[in-house]
Structure formats: structure tokens, C-alpha cells
Short mmCIF file of C-alpha atoms and ligand atoms in Angstrom, two decimals:
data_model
loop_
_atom_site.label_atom_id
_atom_site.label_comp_id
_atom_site.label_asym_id
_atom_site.label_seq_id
_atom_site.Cartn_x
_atom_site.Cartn_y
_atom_site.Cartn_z
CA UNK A 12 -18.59 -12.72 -1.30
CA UNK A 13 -15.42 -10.36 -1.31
CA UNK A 14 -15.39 -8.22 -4.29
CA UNK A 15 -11.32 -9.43 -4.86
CA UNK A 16 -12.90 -12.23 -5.94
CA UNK A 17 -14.82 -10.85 -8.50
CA UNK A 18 -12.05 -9.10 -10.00
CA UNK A 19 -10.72 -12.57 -11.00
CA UNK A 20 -13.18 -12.88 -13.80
CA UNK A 21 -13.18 -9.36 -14.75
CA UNK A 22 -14.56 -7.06 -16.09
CA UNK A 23 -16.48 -6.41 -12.97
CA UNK A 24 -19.61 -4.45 -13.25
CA UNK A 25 -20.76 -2.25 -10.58
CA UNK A 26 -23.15 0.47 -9.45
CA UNK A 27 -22.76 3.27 -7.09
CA UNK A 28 -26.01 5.10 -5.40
CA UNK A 29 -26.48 7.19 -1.97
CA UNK A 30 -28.64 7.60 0.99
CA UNK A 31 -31.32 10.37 1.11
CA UNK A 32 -30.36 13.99 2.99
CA UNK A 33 -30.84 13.10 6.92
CA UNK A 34 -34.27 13.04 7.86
CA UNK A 35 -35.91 11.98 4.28
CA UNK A 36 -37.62 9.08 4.03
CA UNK A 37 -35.53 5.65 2.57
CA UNK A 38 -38.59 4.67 -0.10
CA UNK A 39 -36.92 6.42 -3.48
CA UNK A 40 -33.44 5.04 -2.91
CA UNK A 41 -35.21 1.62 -2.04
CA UNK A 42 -37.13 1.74 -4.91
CA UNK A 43 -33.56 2.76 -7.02
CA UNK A 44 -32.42 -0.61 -5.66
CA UNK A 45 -34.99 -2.61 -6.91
CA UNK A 46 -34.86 -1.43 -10.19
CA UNK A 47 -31.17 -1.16 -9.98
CA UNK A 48 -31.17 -4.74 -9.18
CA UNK A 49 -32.82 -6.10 -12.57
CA UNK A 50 -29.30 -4.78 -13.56
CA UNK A 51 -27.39 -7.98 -11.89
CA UNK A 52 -24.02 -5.83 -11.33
CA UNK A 53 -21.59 -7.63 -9.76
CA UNK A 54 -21.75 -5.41 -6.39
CA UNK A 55 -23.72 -2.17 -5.61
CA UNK A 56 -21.70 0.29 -3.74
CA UNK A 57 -23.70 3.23 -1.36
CA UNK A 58 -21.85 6.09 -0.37
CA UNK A 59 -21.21 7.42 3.17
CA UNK A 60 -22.30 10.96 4.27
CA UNK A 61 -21.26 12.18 0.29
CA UNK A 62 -22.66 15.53 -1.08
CA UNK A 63 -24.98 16.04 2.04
CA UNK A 64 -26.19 12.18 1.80
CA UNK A 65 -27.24 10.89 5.23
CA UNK A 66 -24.18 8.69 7.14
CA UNK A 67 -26.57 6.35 8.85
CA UNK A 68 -28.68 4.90 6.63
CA UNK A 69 -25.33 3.38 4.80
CA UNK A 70 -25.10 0.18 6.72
CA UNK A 71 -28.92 0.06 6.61
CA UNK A 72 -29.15 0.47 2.55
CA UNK A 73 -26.26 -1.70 2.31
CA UNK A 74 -27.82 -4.85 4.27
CA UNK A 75 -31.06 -4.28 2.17
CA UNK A 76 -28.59 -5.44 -1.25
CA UNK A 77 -27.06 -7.64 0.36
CA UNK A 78 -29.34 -9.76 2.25
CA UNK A 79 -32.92 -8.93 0.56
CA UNK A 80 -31.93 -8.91 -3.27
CA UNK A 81 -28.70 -11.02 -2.72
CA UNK A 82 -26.15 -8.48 -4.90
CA UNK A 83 -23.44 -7.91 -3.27
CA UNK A 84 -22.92 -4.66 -1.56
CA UNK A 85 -19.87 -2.15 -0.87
CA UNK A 86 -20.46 0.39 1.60
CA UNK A 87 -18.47 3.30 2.04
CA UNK A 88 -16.66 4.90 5.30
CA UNK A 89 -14.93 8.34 5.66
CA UNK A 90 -13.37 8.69 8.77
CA UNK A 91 -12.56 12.10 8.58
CA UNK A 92 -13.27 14.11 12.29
CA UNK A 93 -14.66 10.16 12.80
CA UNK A 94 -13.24 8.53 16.29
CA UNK A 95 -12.00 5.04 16.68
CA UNK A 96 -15.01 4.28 18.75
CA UNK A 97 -17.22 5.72 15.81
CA UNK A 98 -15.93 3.48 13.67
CA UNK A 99 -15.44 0.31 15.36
CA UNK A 100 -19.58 1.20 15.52
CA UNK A 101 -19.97 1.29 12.21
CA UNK A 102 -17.68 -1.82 11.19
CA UNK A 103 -19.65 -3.73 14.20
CA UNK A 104 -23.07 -2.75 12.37
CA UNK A 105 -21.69 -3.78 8.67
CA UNK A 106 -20.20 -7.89 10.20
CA UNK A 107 -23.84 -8.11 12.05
CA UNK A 108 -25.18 -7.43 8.61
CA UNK A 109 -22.54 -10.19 6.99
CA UNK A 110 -21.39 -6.81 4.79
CA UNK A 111 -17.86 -8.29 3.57
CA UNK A 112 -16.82 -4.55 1.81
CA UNK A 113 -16.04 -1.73 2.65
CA UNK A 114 -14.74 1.12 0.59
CA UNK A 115 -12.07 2.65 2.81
CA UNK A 116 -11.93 7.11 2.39
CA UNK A 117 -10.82 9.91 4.46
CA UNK A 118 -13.96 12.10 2.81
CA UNK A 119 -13.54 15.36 1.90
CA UNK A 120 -12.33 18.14 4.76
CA UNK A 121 -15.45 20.52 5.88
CA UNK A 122 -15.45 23.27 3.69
CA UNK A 123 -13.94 25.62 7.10
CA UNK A 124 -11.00 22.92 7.63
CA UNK A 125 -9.60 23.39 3.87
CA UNK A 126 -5.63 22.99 4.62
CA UNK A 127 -3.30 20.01 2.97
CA UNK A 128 -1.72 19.62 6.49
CA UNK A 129 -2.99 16.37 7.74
CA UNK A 130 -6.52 16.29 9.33
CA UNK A 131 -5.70 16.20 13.21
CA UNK A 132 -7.67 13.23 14.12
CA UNK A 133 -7.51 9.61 14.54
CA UNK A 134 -7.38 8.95 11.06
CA UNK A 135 -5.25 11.55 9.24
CA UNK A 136 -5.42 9.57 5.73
CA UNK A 137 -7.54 6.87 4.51
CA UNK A 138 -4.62 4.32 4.97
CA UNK A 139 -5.37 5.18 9.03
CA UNK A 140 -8.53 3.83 8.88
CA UNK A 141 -7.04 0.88 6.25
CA UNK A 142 -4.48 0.09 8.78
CA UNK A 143 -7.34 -0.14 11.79
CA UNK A 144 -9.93 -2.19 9.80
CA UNK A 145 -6.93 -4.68 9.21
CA UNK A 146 -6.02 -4.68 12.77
CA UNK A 147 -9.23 -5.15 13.77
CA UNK A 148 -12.10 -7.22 11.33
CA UNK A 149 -11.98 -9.20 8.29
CA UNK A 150 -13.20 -7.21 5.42
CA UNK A 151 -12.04 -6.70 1.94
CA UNK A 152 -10.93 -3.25 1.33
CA UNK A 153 -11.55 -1.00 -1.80
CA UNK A 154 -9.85 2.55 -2.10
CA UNK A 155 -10.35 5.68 -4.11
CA UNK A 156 -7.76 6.91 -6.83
CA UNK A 157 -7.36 9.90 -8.61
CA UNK A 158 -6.43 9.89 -12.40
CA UNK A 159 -6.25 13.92 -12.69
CA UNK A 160 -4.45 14.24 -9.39
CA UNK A 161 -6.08 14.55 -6.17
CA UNK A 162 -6.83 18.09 -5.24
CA UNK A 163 -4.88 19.07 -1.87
CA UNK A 164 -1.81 16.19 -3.10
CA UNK A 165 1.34 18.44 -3.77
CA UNK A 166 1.71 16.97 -7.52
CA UNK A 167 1.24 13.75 -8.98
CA UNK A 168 4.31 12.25 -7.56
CA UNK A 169 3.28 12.67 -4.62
CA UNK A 170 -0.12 11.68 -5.07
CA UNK A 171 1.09 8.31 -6.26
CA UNK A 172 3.81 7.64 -3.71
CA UNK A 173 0.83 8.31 -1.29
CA UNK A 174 -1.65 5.82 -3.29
CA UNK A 175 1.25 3.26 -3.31
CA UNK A 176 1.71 3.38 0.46
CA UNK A 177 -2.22 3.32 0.74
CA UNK A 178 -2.74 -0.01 -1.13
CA UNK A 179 0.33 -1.48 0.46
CA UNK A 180 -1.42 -1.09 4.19
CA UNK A 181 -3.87 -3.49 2.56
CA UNK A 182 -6.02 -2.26 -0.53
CA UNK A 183 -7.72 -4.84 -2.52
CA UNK A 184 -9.24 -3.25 -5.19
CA UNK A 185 -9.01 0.80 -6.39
CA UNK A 186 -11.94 2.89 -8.21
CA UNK A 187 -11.49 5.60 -9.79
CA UNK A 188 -12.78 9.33 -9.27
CA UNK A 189 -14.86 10.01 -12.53
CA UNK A 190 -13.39 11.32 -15.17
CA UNK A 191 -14.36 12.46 -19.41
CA UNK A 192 -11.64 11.58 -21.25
CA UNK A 193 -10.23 7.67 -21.49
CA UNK A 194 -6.75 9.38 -22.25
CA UNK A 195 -6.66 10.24 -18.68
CA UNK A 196 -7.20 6.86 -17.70
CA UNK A 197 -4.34 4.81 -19.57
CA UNK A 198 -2.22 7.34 -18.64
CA UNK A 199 -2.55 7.32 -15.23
CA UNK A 200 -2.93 3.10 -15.63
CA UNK A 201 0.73 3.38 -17.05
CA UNK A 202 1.96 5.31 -14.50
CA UNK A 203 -0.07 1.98 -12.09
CA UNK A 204 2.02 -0.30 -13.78
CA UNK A 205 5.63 1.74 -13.33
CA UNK A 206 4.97 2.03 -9.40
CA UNK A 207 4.14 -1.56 -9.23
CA UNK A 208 0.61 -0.77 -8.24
CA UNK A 209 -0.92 -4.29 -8.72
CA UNK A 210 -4.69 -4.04 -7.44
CA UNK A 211 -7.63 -4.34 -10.19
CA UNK A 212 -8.81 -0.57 -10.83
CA UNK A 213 -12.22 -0.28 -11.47
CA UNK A 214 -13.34 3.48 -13.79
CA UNK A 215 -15.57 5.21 -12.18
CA UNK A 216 -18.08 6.87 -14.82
CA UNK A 217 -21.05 9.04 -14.42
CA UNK A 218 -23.42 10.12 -17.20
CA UNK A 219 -23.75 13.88 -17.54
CA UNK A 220 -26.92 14.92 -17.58
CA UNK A 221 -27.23 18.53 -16.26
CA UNK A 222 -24.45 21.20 -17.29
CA UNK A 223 -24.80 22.93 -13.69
CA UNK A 224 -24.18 19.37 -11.97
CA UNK A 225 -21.41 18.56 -13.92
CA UNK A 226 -19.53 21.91 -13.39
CA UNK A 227 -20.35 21.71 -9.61
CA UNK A 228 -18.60 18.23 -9.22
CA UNK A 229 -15.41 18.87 -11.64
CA UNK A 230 -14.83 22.37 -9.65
CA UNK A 231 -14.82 20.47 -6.40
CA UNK A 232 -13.04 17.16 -6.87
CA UNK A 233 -10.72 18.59 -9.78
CA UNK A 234 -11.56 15.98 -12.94
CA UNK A 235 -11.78 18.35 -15.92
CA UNK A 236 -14.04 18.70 -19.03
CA UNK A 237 -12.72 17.96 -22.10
CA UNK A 238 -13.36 19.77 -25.38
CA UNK A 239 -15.02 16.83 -26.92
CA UNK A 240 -17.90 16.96 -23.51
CA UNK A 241 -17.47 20.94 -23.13
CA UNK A 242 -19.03 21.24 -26.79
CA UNK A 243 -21.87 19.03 -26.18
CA UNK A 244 -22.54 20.69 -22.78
CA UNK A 245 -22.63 24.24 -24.47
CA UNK A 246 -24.69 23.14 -27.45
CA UNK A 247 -27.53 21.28 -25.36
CA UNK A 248 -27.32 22.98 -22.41
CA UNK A 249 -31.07 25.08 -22.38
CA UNK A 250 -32.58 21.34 -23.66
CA UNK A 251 -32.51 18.86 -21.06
CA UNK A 252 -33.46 15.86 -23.15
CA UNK A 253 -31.05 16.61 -25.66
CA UNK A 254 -28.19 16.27 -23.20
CA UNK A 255 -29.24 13.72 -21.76
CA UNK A 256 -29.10 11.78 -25.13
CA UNK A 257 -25.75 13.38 -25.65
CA UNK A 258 -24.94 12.38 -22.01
CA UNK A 259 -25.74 9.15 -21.75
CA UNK A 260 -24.25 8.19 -25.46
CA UNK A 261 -20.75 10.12 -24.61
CA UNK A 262 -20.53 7.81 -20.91
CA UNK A 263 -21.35 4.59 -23.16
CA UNK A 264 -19.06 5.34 -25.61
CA UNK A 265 -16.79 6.19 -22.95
CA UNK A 266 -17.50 2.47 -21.42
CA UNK A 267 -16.90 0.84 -24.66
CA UNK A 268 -13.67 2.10 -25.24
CA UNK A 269 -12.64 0.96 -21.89
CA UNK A 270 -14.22 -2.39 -21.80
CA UNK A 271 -12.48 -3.29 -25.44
CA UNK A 272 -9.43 -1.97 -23.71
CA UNK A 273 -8.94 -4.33 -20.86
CA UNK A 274 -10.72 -2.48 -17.95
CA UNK A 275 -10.73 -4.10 -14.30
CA UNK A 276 -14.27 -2.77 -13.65
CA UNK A 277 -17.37 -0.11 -14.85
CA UNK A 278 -18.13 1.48 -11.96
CA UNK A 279 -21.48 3.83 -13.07
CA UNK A 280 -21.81 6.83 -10.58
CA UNK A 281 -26.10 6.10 -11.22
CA UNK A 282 -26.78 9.37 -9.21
CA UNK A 283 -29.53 7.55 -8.06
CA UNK A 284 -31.51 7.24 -11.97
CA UNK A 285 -32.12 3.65 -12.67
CA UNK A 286 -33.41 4.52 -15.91
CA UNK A 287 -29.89 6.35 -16.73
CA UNK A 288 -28.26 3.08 -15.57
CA UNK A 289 -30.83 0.94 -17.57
CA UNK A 290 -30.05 2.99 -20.88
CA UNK A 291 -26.53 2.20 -20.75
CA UNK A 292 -26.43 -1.48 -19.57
CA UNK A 293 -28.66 -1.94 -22.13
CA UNK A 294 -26.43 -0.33 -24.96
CA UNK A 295 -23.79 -2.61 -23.99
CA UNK A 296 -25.50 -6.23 -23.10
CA UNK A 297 -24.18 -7.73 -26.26
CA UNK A 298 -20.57 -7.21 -25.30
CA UNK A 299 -21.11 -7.62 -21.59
CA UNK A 300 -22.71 -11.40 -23.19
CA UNK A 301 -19.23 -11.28 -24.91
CA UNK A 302 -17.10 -10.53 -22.25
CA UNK A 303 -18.57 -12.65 -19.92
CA UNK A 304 -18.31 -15.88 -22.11
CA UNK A 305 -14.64 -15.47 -22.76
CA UNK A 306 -13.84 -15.43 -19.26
C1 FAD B 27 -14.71 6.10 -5.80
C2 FAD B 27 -14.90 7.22 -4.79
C3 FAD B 27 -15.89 7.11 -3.83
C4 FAD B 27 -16.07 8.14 -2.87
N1 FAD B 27 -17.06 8.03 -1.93
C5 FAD B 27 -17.21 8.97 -0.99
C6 FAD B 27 -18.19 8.83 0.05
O1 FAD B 27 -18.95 7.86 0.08
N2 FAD B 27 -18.28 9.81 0.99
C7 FAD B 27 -17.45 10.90 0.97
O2 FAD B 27 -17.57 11.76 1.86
N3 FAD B 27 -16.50 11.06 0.02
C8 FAD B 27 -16.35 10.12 -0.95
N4 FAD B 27 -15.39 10.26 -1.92
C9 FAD B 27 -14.54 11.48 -1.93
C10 FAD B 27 -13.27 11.32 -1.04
O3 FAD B 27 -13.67 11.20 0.30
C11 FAD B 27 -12.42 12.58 -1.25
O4 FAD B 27 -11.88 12.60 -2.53
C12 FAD B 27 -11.35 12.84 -0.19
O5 FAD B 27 -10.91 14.19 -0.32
C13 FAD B 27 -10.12 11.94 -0.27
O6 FAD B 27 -10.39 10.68 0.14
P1 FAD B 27 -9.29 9.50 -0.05
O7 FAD B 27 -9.84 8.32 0.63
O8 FAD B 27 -8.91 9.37 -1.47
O9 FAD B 27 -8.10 10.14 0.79
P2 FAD B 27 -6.55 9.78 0.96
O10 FAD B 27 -6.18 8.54 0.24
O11 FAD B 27 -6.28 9.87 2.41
O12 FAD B 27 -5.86 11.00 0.19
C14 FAD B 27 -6.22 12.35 0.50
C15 FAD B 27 -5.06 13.29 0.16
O13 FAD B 27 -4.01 13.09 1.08
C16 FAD B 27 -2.81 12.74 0.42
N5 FAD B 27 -2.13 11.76 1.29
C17 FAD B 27 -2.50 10.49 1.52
N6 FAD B 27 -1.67 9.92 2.39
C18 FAD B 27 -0.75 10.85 2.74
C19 FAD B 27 0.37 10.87 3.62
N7 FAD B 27 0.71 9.80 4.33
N8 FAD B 27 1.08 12.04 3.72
C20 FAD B 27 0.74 13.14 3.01
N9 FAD B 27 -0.31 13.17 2.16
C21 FAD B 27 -1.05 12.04 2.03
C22 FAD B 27 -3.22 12.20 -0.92
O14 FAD B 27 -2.21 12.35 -1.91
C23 FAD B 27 -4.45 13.04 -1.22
O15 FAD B 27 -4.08 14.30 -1.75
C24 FAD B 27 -15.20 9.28 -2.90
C25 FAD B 27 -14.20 9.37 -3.89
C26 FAD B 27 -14.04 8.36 -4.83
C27 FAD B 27 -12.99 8.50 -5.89
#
């Protein structure tokens, strides 16, 4: 089924895992699925060649949500330094595997290419490879968003003209980059509405669990730490279960907050810890029960 679909009844719940390095065996991330899958999200998304994840087991872990536990799965394509033959491959792979969704991303520049002119390849911008899936297949199309500002964009303005133009080449759905503090969110939900950006937006959340982790990911994709998050990071930082407690009650709080607030979608980065995942959807079964019967 196409995830737009899903967004009619929202919210949507979804989870978000990733491939092994290249060359490790598939067994822990299948075994993620499985218990992931107990979960029933609406869709399971697995990420494409992110933070030194492999790039070709994607299609592979994708097909195994799909078509073995029957959850329907979103699989991600950068197309950064890709060519149009590369990724015709790929989207070849994902309609012999009856994948319906992809989530459409440039990916992040390698670190010796770091520039804001456009990348000089076949697809300078996401909405490249947008515009060539839509010329060529049938699939519905998510895209990232940003609501602290993408990192290279020249300010927000910009950032949002650019998102606009993205999502009118054919976006159906948005999710977000993570971020700590909800504020961030409406804001940037407001600003949505004002530029007559009408796709369901999906919040992308991830449970902090390691202070080191946390400070890696801000510093590279630019979402900050708020007081609120920087005090329990400096307070439990030496006692691993304690912040994970703190961790995982801040994200569900977090979730909360958004769900009583009208949110398109949860999307839970699971960094690949069912029992993380677990914790939360089982903080908040009750109102998912709720949610779900006043749709
Ligand atoms: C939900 C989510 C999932 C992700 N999954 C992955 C993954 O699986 N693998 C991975 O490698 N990375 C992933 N990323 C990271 C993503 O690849 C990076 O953030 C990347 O730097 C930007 O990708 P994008 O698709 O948002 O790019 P774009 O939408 O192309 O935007 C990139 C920058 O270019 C600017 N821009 C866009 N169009 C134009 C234009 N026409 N002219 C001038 N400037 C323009 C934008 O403002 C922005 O600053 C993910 C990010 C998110 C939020």
C-alpha cells in the first residue's frame, strides 16, 4: 500500500532502522525486524548507505518487511555521485520486490566534497531524483525536511523556497530530521502552513541514549540540544542506565505532546534497539488505542 494513504487516517506510526556496515552479516538487523514487527507500525522505513550503513542490502531488508512480515516498507535512496543508470537499478530491484516507497534524498556530500554549490552530478538536489522517479515508475514519494534549517541552505528562506519547489516536483509525504524541542516543530509547521506546504509531515524522533552519540549527530546534521535535554545529558552522562531512563522518558514525552497536538506521523529513529522502540510504544498504547478509535 502507498504510505499517502496512510496519512488519511493519521496519526501514522512508523519506524526507521539501517543495514549493517558492508560486509557484516544481515542476522541482527533481521532479528530487529522481527521484534520490531510485534510493534505493527504503519510502515518501517531502512535507510540507504546512512552513517557508514551498507547501500545494498536496502532493497533486500526492505522486501524482507514487506513481503515476509507484511508491514509495509519505505526504503531510502540518495543519489548523490549516484548515475541515472544506478538508479534506474535500484528502482528496478524495489518494483520486482512490489516496494511501493521510496524516501527520495540527495544524502549527505563526502566529507572532501563539503561546498553549498550544487553537487555536479546527475542529480544535483533530491527534487532531481523526485523529478526522474516520476518520469520514470510509479512510486509514492516521501522527502526529508529540516525544522532547524538545513545545514549548507543559505537561511531558512531559502531552505523553504527550496522544500516548496521539492514537494511540488511530486512529494507525498515529508519527515522530519530529529529534533529535542516540540517548539521547533510548530514553528517550523507554521511557517508549512504560510508557504502552502500541504503534504502530511511526519516528526522524526530518536531516543537519546548515549551523550557522545547524541553530540556526534546534532554537530553533523545541525538540530540542537536544548537546555531542558543538555541538563539531563550532563547529569547522567557517566551512568548509562540512568540516561537511558531519562532518554527514553524525555522522547515519549516528546511524542505525547505531539500526538495530543495533531501530528501527521511518529517517526522513531529505533537506531536499530527494539527494546528502545518497545519501551516507548508501550508508554503510549493507551492513546495510540485512543487515537486510533476516533479516526
Ligand atoms: C528523514 C531523513 C532520512 C534520511 N535518510 C538518509 C539515508 O537513508 N541515507 C543518507 O545518506 N542520508 C539520509 N538523510 C540525510 C540527508 O541525506 C541529508 O540531510 C542531506 O544533506 C540532504 O538531503 P535532502 O534530501 O534533504 O536534500 P535536498 O532536499 O536536495 O536539500 C539539500 C540542500 O540543498 C538545498 N537545495 C535544495 N534544492 C535546491 C536548489 N534547487 N537550489 C539551491 N539549493 C537547493 C536545500 O535547501 C538544502 O540546504 C536523511 C535525512 C532525513 C531528515
Amino acid at each position: 500500500m502507498r504510505i499517502k494513504e496512510y496519512f488519511k487516517s493519521k496519526p501514522v506510526f512508523s519506524l526507521e532502522i539501517f543495514p549493517p556496515k558492508p560486509g557484516s552479516p544481515l542476522d541482527g538487523v533481521l532479528a530487529t525486524i522481527a521484534a520490531l514487527s510485534d510493534l505493527r507500525p504503519d510502515f518501517i522505513s531502512v535507510t540507504y548507505g546512512a552513517a557508514g550503513g551498507s547501500r545494498s542490502h536496502t532493497v533486500e531488508i526492505a522486501d524482507t518487511i514487506k513481503n515476509k512480515y507484511g508491514i509495509e516498507a519505505l526504503a531510502h535512496l540518495t543519489c548523490i555521485n549516484s548515475t541515472k543508470e544506478e538508479v534506474a537499478a535500484i528502482l528496478g530491484r524495489l518494483q520486482a520486490a512490489k516496494i511501493e516507497n521510496i524516501l527520495a534524498l540527495r544524502g549527505d556530500r563526502p566529507a572532501d566534497q563539503r561546498t553549498t554549490a550544487p553537487a555536479s552530478t546527475a542529480f544535483a538536489y533530491a527534487s532531481d531524483l523526485i523529478k526522474y522517479i516520476r518520469e520514470t515508475a510509479d512510486f509514492c514519494i516521501g522527502a526529508a525536511c529540516y525544522p532547524e534549517v538545513h545545514t549548507e541552505a543559505e537561511n531558512a528562506d531559502a531552505d523553504l523556497r527550496n522544500l516548496k519547489t521539492k514537494v511540488e516536483t511530486g512529494v507525498d509525504f515529508l519527515i522530519t530530521q530529529l529534533f529535542l524541542d516540540n517548539n521547533l516543530f510548530y514553528a517550523f509547521r507554521e511557517k508549512l502552513e504560510k508557504m502552502q506546504i500541504k503534504v502530511p509531515v511526519a516528526a522524526g524522533i530518536m531516543p537519546v541514549l548515549n551523550k557522545k552519540q547524541i553530540e556526534r549527530i546534532t554537530s553533523l546534521c545541525g538540530a540542537s540540544i536544548p537546555p531542558k535535554f543538555r541538563r539531563i545529558l550532563d547529569r547522567y552522562e557517566h551512568n548509562p542506565e540512568a540516561l537511558k531512563e531519562a532518554g527514553i522518558a524525555y522522547a515519549t514525552e516528546q511524542i505525547i505532546d505531539l500526538l495530543s497536538s495533531g501530528v501527521d506521523g511518529i517517526h522513531l529513529y529505533t537506531m536499530n534497539r527494539p527494546a528502545v522502540a518497545k519501551q516507548i510504544f508501550g508508554q503510549i498504547h493507551g492513546i495510540r488505542q485512543h487515537l486510533k478509535a476516533e479516526t
